[in-house]
CSV table of C-alpha atoms in Angstrom, one decimal:
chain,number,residue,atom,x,y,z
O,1,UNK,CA,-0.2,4.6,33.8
O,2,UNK,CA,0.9,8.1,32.1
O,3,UNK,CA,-1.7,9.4,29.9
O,4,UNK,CA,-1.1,11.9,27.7
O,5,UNK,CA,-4.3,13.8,25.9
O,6,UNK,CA,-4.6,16.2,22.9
O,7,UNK,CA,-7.7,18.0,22.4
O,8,UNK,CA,-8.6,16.8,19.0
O,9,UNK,CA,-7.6,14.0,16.8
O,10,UNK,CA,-8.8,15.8,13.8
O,11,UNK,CA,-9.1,19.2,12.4
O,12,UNK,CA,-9.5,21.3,10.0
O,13,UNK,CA,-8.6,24.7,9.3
O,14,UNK,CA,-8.6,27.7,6.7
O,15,UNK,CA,-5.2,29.4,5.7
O,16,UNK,CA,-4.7,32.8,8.1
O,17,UNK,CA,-6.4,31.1,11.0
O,18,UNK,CA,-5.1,30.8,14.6
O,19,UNK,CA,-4.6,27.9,15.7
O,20,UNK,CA,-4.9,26.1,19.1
O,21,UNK,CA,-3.6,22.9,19.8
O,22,UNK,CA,-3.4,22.0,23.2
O,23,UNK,CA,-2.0,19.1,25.4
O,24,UNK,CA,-2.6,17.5,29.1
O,25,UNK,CA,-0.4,14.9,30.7
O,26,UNK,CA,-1.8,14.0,33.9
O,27,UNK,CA,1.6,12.3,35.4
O,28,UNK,CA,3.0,15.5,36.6
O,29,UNK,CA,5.8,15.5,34.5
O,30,UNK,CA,8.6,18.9,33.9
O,31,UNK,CA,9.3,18.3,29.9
O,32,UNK,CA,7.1,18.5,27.4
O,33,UNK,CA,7.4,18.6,23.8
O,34,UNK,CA,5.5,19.7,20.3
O,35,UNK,CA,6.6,17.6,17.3
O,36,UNK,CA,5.4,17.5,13.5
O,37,UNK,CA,5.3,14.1,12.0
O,38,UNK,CA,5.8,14.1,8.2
O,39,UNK,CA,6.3,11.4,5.8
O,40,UNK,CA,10.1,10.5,5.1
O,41,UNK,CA,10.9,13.6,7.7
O,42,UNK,CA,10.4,11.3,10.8
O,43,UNK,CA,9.5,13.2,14.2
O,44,UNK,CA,10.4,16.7,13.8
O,45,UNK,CA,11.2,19.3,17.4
O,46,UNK,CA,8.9,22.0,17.6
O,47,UNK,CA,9.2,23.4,20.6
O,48,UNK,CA,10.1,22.0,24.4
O,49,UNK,CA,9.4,23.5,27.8
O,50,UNK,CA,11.1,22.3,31.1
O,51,UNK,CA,8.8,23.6,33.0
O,52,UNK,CA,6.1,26.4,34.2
O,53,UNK,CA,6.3,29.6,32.0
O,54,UNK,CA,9.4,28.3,30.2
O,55,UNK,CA,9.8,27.6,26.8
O,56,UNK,CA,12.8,26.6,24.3
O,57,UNK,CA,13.2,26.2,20.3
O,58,UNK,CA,13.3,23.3,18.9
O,59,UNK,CA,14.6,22.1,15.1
O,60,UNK,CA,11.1,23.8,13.5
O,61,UNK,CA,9.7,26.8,15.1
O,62,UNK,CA,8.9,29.4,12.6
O,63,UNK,CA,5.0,30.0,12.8
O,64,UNK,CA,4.5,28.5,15.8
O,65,UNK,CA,4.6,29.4,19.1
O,66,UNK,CA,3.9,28.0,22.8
O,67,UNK,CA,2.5,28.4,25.9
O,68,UNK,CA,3.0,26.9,29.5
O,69,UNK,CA,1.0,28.2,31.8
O,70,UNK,CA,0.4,25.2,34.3
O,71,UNK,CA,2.5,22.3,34.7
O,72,UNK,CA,0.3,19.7,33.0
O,73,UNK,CA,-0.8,21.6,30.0
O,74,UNK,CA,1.3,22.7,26.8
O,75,UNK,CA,-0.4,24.5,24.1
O,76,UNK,CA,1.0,24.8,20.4
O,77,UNK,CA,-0.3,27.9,18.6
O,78,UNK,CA,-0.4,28.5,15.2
O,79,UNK,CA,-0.7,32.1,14.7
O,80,UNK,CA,-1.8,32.2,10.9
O,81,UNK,CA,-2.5,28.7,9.8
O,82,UNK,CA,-0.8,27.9,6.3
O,83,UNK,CA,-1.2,24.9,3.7
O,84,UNK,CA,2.7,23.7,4.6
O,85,UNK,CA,1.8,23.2,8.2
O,86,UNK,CA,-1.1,20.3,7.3
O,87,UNK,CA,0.4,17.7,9.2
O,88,UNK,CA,0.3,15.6,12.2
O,89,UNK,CA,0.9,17.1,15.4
O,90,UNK,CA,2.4,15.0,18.2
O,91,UNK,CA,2.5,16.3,22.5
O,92,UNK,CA,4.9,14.3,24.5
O,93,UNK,CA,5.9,14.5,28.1
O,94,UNK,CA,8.9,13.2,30.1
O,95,UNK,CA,10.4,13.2,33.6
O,96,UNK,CA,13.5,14.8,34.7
O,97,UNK,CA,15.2,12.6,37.1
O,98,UNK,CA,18.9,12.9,36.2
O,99,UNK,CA,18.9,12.8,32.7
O,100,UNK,CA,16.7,11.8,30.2
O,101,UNK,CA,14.0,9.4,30.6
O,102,UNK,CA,11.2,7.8,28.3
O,103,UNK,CA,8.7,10.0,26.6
O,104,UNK,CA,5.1,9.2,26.5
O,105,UNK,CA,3.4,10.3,23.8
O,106,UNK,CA,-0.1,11.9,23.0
O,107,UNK,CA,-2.3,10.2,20.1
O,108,UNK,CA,-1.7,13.3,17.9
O,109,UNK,CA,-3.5,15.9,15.7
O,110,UNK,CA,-4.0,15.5,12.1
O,111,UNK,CA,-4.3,19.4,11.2
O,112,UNK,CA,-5.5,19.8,7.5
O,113,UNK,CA,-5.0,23.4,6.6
O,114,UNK,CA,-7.0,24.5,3.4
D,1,UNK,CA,23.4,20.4,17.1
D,2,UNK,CA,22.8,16.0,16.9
D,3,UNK,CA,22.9,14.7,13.5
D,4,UNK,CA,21.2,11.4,13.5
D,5,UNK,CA,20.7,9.3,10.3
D,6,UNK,CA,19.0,5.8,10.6
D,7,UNK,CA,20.3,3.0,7.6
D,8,UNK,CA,17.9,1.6,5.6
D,9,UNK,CA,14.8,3.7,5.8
D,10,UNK,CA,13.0,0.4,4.3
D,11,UNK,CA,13.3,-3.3,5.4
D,12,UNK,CA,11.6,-6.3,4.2
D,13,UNK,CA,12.0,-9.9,6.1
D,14,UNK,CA,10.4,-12.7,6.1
D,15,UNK,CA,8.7,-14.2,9.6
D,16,UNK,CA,11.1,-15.7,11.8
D,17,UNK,CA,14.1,-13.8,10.1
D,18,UNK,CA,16.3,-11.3,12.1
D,19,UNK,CA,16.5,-7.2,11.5
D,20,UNK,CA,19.1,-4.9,11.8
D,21,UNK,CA,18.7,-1.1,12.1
D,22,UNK,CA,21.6,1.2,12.3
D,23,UNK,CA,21.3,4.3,13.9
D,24,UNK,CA,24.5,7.0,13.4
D,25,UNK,CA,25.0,10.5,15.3
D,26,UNK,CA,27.5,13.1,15.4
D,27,UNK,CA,27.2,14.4,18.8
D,28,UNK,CA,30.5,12.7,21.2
D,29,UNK,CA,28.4,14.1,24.3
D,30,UNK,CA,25.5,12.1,23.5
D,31,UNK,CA,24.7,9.4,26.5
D,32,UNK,CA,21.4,7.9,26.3
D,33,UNK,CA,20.1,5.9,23.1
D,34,UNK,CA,16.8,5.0,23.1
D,35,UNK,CA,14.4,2.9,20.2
D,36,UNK,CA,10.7,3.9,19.6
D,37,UNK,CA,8.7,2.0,17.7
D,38,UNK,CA,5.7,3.4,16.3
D,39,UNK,CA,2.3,1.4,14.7
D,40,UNK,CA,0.4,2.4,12.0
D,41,UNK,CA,-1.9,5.3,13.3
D,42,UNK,CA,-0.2,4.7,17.3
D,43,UNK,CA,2.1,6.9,19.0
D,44,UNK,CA,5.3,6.4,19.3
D,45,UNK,CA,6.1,4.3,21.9
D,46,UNK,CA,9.8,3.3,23.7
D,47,UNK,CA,10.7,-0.3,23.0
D,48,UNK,CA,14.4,-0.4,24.4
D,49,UNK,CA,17.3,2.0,25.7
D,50,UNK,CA,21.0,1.7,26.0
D,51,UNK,CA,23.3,4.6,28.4
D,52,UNK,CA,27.0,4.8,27.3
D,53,UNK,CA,28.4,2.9,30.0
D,54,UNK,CA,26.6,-0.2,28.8
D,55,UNK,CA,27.6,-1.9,25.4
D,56,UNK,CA,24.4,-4.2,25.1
D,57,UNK,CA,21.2,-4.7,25.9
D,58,UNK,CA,18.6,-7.6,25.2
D,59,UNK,CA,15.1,-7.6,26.3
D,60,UNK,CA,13.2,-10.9,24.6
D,61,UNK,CA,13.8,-10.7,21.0
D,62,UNK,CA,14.9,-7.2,20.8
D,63,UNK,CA,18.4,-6.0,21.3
D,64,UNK,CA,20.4,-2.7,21.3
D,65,UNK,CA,24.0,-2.5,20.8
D,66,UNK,CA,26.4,0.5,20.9
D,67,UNK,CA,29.7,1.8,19.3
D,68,UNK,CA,30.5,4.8,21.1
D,69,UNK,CA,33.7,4.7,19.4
D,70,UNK,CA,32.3,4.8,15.7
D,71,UNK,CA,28.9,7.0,17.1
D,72,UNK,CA,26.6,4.0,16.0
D,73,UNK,CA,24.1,2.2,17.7
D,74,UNK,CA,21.9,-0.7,16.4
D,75,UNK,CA,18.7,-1.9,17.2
D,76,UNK,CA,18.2,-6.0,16.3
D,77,UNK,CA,15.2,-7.7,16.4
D,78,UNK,CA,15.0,-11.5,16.2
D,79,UNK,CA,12.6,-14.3,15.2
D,80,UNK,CA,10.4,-11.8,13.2
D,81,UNK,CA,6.7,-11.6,13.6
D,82,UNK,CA,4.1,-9.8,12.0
D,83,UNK,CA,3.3,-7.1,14.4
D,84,UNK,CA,6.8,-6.2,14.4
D,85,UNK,CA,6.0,-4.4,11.2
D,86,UNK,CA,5.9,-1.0,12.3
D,87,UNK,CA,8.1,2.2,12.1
D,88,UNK,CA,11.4,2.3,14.0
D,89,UNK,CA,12.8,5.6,15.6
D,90,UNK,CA,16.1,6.3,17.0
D,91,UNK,CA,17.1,9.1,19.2
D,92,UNK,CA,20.6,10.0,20.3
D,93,UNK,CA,20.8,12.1,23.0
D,94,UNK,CA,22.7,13.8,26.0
D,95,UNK,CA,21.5,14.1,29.2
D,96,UNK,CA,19.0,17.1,30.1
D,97,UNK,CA,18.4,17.8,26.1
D,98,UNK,CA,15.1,17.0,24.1
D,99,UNK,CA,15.3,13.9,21.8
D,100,UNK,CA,16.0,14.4,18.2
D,101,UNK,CA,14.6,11.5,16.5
D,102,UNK,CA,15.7,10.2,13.2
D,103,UNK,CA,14.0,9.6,9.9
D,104,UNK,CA,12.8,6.6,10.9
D,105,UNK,CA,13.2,2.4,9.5
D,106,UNK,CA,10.1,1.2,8.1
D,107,UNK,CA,10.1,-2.2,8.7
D,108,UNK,CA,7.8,-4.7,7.4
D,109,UNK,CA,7.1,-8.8,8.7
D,110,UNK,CA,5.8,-10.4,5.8
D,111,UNK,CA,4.4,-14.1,6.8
């Protein structure tokens, strides 16, 4: 059974803070992903990685930024929290197997930033 | 980049009618077309997928069907329940590329 984790499912932060929000999938998956969830704005792409090191842009990445440095951890980074990035953070992971294939999802982060 | 808007962004049935959610892109390369369905305060979670060289899918009372043609896909659901109530994600996409998800079809089962 794939589990995905995120370090906290709540949290709150002041405006100018950094930010860490991290991710584990323990199903040795290549992809993973960083998305915002807002209401009426669906699942926004933050950013993706396809594996070790790499890293890609999604739809949304202004003040964010990744890291990959072992396979079964992504971490999202907010470099100076702001009030219009209070929102709920979802990690997902997939296999690559010829072509796209399901992607499990982590509970998510509520981030409140005051 | 995939344009994908879903149609309507709310639906209300009653229990034991049927729900259509359309699902339109812009991207002729896309080849996979997957449905997520996502519970109040759950994850998102895959309920059904179609590939372009398949037309239809059924799986119990859910069904996907696909217009490559027109760049459409639908997602039905049949003999509504209650816990079918939930929010409905589409996510047109080409092969090697991250899903882009749509706005997203609240849909809500009333008994």
């Amino acid at each position: 059974d794939v589990k995905v984790t995120q370090s906290s499912r709540y949290l709150v932060k002041r405006t100018g803070e950094k930010v860490f929000l991290e991710c584990v999938q323990d199903m040795d998956h290549e992809n993973m992903f960083w998305y915002r969830q807002d209401p009426g704005l669906g699942l926004r792409l933050i950013y993706f990685s396809y594996d070790v090191k790499m890293k890609e842009k999604g739809d949304i990445p202004e003040g964010y930024s990744v890291s990959r440095e072992k396979k079964e951890r992504f971490s999202l980074i907010l470099e100076s929290a702001s009030t219009n990035q209070t929102s709920m953070y979802l990690c997902a992971s997939s296999l690559v197997n010829r072509g796209p294939r399901e992607q499990y999802f982590g509970p998510g982060t509520r981030l409140t930033v005051t | 980049g995939e344009n994908v808007e879903q149609h309507p962004s709310t639906l209300s049935v009653q229990e034991g009618d049927s729900a259509v959610i359309k699902c339109t892109y812009s991207d002729s390369a896309s080849n996979y077309f997957p449905w997520y369905k996502q519970e109040l305060g759950k994850r998102p979670q895959l309920i059904i997928d179609i590939r372009s060289n398949v037309g239809e899918k059924k799986d119990q009372r859910i069904a996907v069907t696909l217009n490559k043609t027109a760049k459409h896909f639908s997602l039905h659901i049949t003999e509504t329940q209650p816990e079918d109530s939930a929010v409905y994600f589409c996510a047109p996409n080409q092969a090697g590329t991250a899903l882009i998800f749509g706005k997203g079809t609240t849909l809500s089962v009333s008994s």
